[in-house]
């Protein structure tokens, strides 16, 4: 009678998703970004900030093996390792986190397949000078051992690790804020210039039609589909031969926040209110103001 043969079961890593650390912004100084496992939350240090042009995704896997046998999983490739960008540039993965598990060990359940486990990473990010915008990719090899099997059964699986460095958001002026020409009267008044370039008055001010009237306009450029906050001044002073005039109540379109399109672009226009004193002296009045846009 032939002896009964027991087939050995090789443990298997079932990859459900690769790992994407999402979008980040490289700052003036170096920093890090961590994609935490299993929560999927992200935190940064140093000059690195979070972007939002692409979603973050934890690496996800299950393990299959002989029910009741013990297993151990670990990285099968060296850590730290490098993420590379096409065209040049690199980032460094300094840690890989496997959760939820106590020290990467466990027991195969009665069904043979575990519940889901997740991979997170910590990535060292250089400054914006050394970490130009673009997509950085690399891979980490995970090694699974059946520690109850004396023959040393094991398997491996490679997980792609990706992170995107978003471009720095920029603001380029395309037209100045111009209230046109006005005539002051015996009582004070205002000129209200909307972000669309329309004018209206209050009080003793009359409108002329010789000088150009235009809202300030800017091109905003940054990461595709990113949202950004618009920070307007509270007031500014215009000076001329007759003293000064205050500009207040700045308004923008879009108002408060904007959304970049698929090309990472949006136009921003700005209007304001000019406060004209009674019998304001004739002449050209000029001033400057600052607009700031930052990623949300």
C-alpha positions as semicolon CSV with decimal commas, in nm:
position;residue;x (nm);y (nm);z (nm)
1;X;0,000;0,000;0,000
2;X;0,141;0,339;-0,102
3;X;0,213;0,586;0,176
4;X;-0,022;0,887;0,205
5;X;0,135;1,199;0,060
6;X;0,061;1,540;0,210
7;X;0,094;1,820;-0,045
8;X;0,268;2,125;0,089
9;X;0,081;2,454;0,046
10;X;0,292;2,746;-0,068
11;X;0,177;3,070;0,096
12;X;0,059;3,342;-0,140
13;X;0,048;3,722;-0,121
14;X;-0,270;3,839;-0,296
15;X;-0,209;4,196;-0,413
16;X;-0,527;4,405;-0,425
17;X;-0,373;4,746;-0,490
18;X;-0,040;4,917;-0,532
19;X;0,053;5,215;-0,317
20;X;0,014;5,583;-0,413
21;X;0,116;5,845;-0,159
22;X;-0,093;6,109;-0,339
23;X;0,017;6,457;-0,436
24;X;0,261;6,672;-0,241
25;X;0,425;7,012;-0,271
26;X;0,800;7,047;-0,232
27;X;0,889;7,361;-0,038
28;X;1,191;7,582;0,015
29;X;1,334;7,326;0,257
30;X;1,336;6,946;0,266
31;X;1,071;6,746;0,452
32;X;0,880;6,419;0,455
33;X;0,537;6,282;0,376
34;X;0,391;5,978;0,552
35;X;0,094;5,776;0,429
36;X;-0,023;5,608;0,747
37;X;-0,141;5,248;0,751
38;X;-0,415;5,139;0,802
39;X;-0,589;5,479;0,840
40;X;-0,482;5,619;0,503
41;X;-0,421;5,963;0,657
42;X;-0,122;6,170;0,550
43;X;0,109;6,397;0,746
44;X;0,408;6,605;0,643
45;X;0,712;6,758;0,808
46;X;0,954;7,033;0,718
47;X;0,894;7,223;0,395
48;X;0,675;6,954;0,239
49;X;0,301;7,022;0,211
50;X;0,005;6,812;0,098
51;X;-0,132;6,851;-0,255
52;X;-0,471;6,737;-0,379
53;X;-0,441;6,677;-0,754
54;X;-0,447;6,297;-0,716
55;X;-0,585;6,067;-0,448
56;X;-0,372;5,863;-0,211
57;X;-0,414;5,483;-0,207
58;X;-0,277;5,239;0,050
59;X;-0,117;4,922;-0,071
60;X;-0,366;4,643;0,001
61;X;-0,324;4,266;0,022
62;X;-0,445;3,943;0,174
63;X;-0,242;3,631;0,259
64;X;-0,334;3,271;0,174
65;X;-0,175;2,963;0,327
66;X;-0,237;2,641;0,517
67;X;-0,502;2,697;0,788
68;X;-0,347;2,705;1,134
69;X;0,007;2,760;1,013
70;X;0,199;3,064;1,129
71;X;0,320;3,327;0,887
72;X;0,561;3,616;0,881
73;X;0,579;3,897;0,625
74;X;0,858;4,147;0,573
75;X;1,015;4,358;0,305
76;X;1,220;4,145;0,071
77;X;1,407;4,441;-0,076
78;X;1,628;4,694;0,093
79;X;1,477;4,994;0,272
80;X;1,546;5,281;0,214
81;X;1,493;5,268;-0,162
82;X;1,459;5,525;-0,439
83;X;1,162;5,658;-0,635
84;X;1,265;5,794;-0,975
85;X;1,117;6,062;-1,198
86;X;1,133;6,045;-1,578
87;X;1,364;6,326;-1,685
88;X;1,560;6,329;-1,361
89;X;1,501;6,368;-0,991
90;X;1,455;6,119;-0,710
91;X;1,290;6,078;-0,370
92;X;1,369;5,825;-0,099
93;X;1,130;5,587;0,077
94;X;1,267;5,562;0,430
95;X;1,008;5,329;0,586
96;X;0,737;5,079;0,486
97;X;0,456;5,014;0,732
98;X;0,253;4,688;0,729
99;X;-0,070;4,705;0,931
100;X;-0,273;4,591;1,113
101;X;-0,042;4,322;1,245
102;X;0,186;4,265;1,539
103;X;0,541;4,269;1,401
104;X;0,423;4,132;1,064
105;X;0,323;3,792;1,200
106;X;0,002;3,593;1,235
107;X;-0,179;3,264;1,175
108;X;-0,363;3,158;0,862
109;X;-0,739;3,134;0,945
110;X;-0,967;2,836;0,891
111;X;-1,058;2,964;0,542
112;X;-0,690;2,984;0,452
113;X;-0,708;3,353;0,352
114;X;-0,661;3,641;0,592
115;X;-0,854;3,965;0,604
116;X;-0,701;4,270;0,434
117;X;-0,367;4,420;0,532
118;X;-0,237;4,760;0,425
119;X;0,097;4,911;0,331
120;X;0,197;5,270;0,411
121;X;0,522;5,456;0,353
122;X;0,732;5,748;0,465
123;X;0,906;5,940;0,187
124;X;1,189;6,188;0,228
125;X;1,129;6,487;-0,002
126;X;1,393;6,737;-0,102
127;X;1,335;7,108;-0,159
128;X;1,159;7,238;-0,470
129;X;1,506;7,278;-0,625
130;X;1,602;6,911;-0,584
131;X;1,250;6,762;-0,617
132;X;1,100;6,906;-0,937
133;X;0,735;6,854;-1,021
134;X;0,637;6,521;-1,172
135;X;0,551;6,161;-1,087
136;X;0,803;5,950;-0,896
137;X;0,780;5,570;-0,895
138;X;0,962;5,271;-0,752
139;X;0,876;4,935;-0,602
140;X;0,909;4,734;-0,286
141;X;0,920;4,355;-0,267
142;X;0,722;4,188;0,012
143;X;0,828;3,841;0,130
144;X;0,586;3,598;0,300
145;X;0,712;3,295;0,498
146;X;0,513;2,999;0,631
147;X;0,704;2,970;0,959
148;X;0,528;2,642;1,054
149;X;0,662;2,471;0,743
150;X;1,001;2,310;0,791
151;X;1,072;2,317;0,417
152;X;1,074;2,697;0,421
153;X;0,783;2,764;0,188
154;X;0,760;3,132;0,094
155;X;0,641;3,369;-0,178
156;X;0,705;3,726;-0,291
157;X;0,503;4,007;-0,445
158;X;0,615;4,345;-0,579
159;X;0,420;4,662;-0,496
160;X;0,462;4,980;-0,699
161;X;0,509;5,294;-0,488
162;X;0,414;5,626;-0,648
163;X;0,400;5,990;-0,536
164;X;0,330;6,303;-0,738
165;X;0,505;6,634;-0,673
166;X;0,264;6,907;-0,777
167;X;0,385;7,228;-0,941
168;X;0,412;7,538;-0,726
169;X;0,106;7,761;-0,771
170;X;0,184;8,086;-0,952
171;X;0,001;8,412;-1,022
172;X;0,074;8,622;-1,333
173;X;-0,083;8,964;-1,384
174;X;-0,234;9,027;-1,729
175;X;-0,404;9,364;-1,667
176;X;-0,394;9,642;-1,408
177;X;-0,678;9,769;-1,191
178;X;-0,803;10,086;-1,360
179;X;-1,090;10,304;-1,235
180;X;-1,079;10,525;-1,545
181;X;-1,132;10,900;-1,516
182;X;-1,368;11,051;-1,260
183;X;-1,491;11,394;-1,156
184;X;-1,515;11,482;-0,790
185;X;-1,792;11,701;-0,657
186;X;-1,875;11,909;-0,354
187;X;-1,956;11,594;-0,158
188;X;-1,751;11,276;-0,119
189;X;-1,840;10,957;-0,306
190;X;-1,717;10,625;-0,432
191;X;-1,652;10,441;-0,756
192;X;-1,736;10,073;-0,741
193;X;-1,549;9,863;-0,997
194;X;-1,668;9,501;-1,013
195;X;-1,449;9,201;-1,108
196;X;-1,622;9,207;-1,448
197;X;-1,503;9,564;-1,512
198;X;-1,839;9,741;-1,463
199;X;-1,843;10,081;-1,286
200;X;-2,099;10,253;-1,068
201;X;-2,086;10,554;-0,834
202;X;-2,224;10,685;-0,507
203;X;-2,227;11,036;-0,361
204;X;-2,093;11,335;-0,551
205;X;-1,869;11,149;-0,798
206;X;-1,928;11,153;-1,176
207;X;-1,775;10,919;-1,434
208;X;-1,566;11,023;-1,731
209;X;-1,501;10,814;-2,041
210;X;-1,150;10,906;-2,157
211;X;-0,923;10,670;-1,959
212;X;-0,930;10,290;-1,974
213;X;-1,147;10,106;-1,723
214;X;-1,055;9,751;-1,635
215;X;-1,059;9,504;-1,351
216;X;-0,723;9,359;-1,253
217;X;-0,673;9,020;-1,416
218;X;-0,437;8,735;-1,337
219;X;-0,358;8,389;-1,468
220;X;-0,333;8,126;-1,193
221;X;-0,126;7,818;-1,278
222;X;-0,067;7,507;-1,070
223;X;-0,174;7,146;-1,033
224;X;-0,463;7,009;-1,238
225;X;-0,797;7,013;-1,053
226;X;-0,641;7,164;-0,741
227;X;-0,839;7,413;-0,535
228;X;-0,678;7,729;-0,405
229;X;-0,758;8,012;-0,164
230;X;-0,756;8,376;-0,275
231;X;-0,626;8,628;-0,022
232;X;-0,722;8,990;-0,100
233;X;-0,598;9,308;0,068
234;X;-0,832;9,499;0,296
235;X;-0,728;9,835;0,153
236;X;-0,460;10,031;-0,030
237;X;-0,372;10,397;-0,080
238;X;-0,338;10,573;-0,415
239;X;-0,130;10,892;-0,414
240;X;-0,125;11,183;-0,656
241;X;-0,084;11,558;-0,682
242;X;-0,385;11,621;-0,460
243;X;-0,289;11,393;-0,172
244;X;-0,429;11,043;-0,152
245;X;-0,738;10,827;-0,203
246;X;-0,816;10,500;-0,032
247;X;-0,918;10,184;-0,219
248;X;-1,120;9,934;-0,018
249;X;-1,369;9,645;-0,045
250;X;-1,167;9,428;-0,283
251;X;-1,371;9,158;-0,459
252;X;-1,259;8,875;-0,685
253;X;-1,400;8,630;-0,935
254;X;-1,388;8,351;-0,839
255;X;-1,458;8,472;-0,489
256;X;-1,270;8,327;-0,193
257;X;-1,142;8,012;-0,362
258;X;-1,083;7,878;-0,711
259;X;-1,051;7,548;-0,896
260;X;-0,781;7,487;-1,155
261;X;-0,888;7,307;-1,472
262;X;-0,737;7,000;-1,636
263;X;-0,450;7,216;-1,763
264;X;-0,389;7,354;-1,413
265;X;-0,515;7,700;-1,506
266;X;-0,780;7,955;-1,407
267;X;-0,829;8,327;-1,467
268;X;-0,875;8,552;-1,164
269;X;-1,021;8,904;-1,186
270;X;-1,029;9,164;-0,909
271;X;-1,236;9,478;-0,853
272;X;-1,253;9,726;-0,565
273;X;-1,409;10,050;-0,439
274;X;-1,233;10,387;-0,477
275;X;-1,315;10,644;-0,209
276;X;-1,308;10,999;-0,352
277;X;-1,303;11,302;-0,123
278;X;-1,508;11,614;-0,188
279;X;-1,329;11,839;-0,438
280;X;-1,045;11,588;-0,479
281;X;-0,762;11,757;-0,670
282;X;-0,713;11,671;-1,037
283;X;-0,429;11,444;-1,147
284;X;-0,318;11,084;-1,188
285;X;-0,329;10,870;-0,875
286;X;-0,139;10,543;-0,843
287;X;-0,080;10,272;-0,587
288;X;0,003;9,904;-0,552
289;X;-0,163;9,608;-0,386
290;X;-0,082;9,241;-0,338
291;X;-0,289;8,931;-0,416
292;X;-0,193;8,589;-0,278
293;X;-0,309;8,246;-0,393
294;X;-0,231;7,930;-0,198
295;X;-0,338;7,568;-0,237
296;X;-0,619;7,462;-0,005
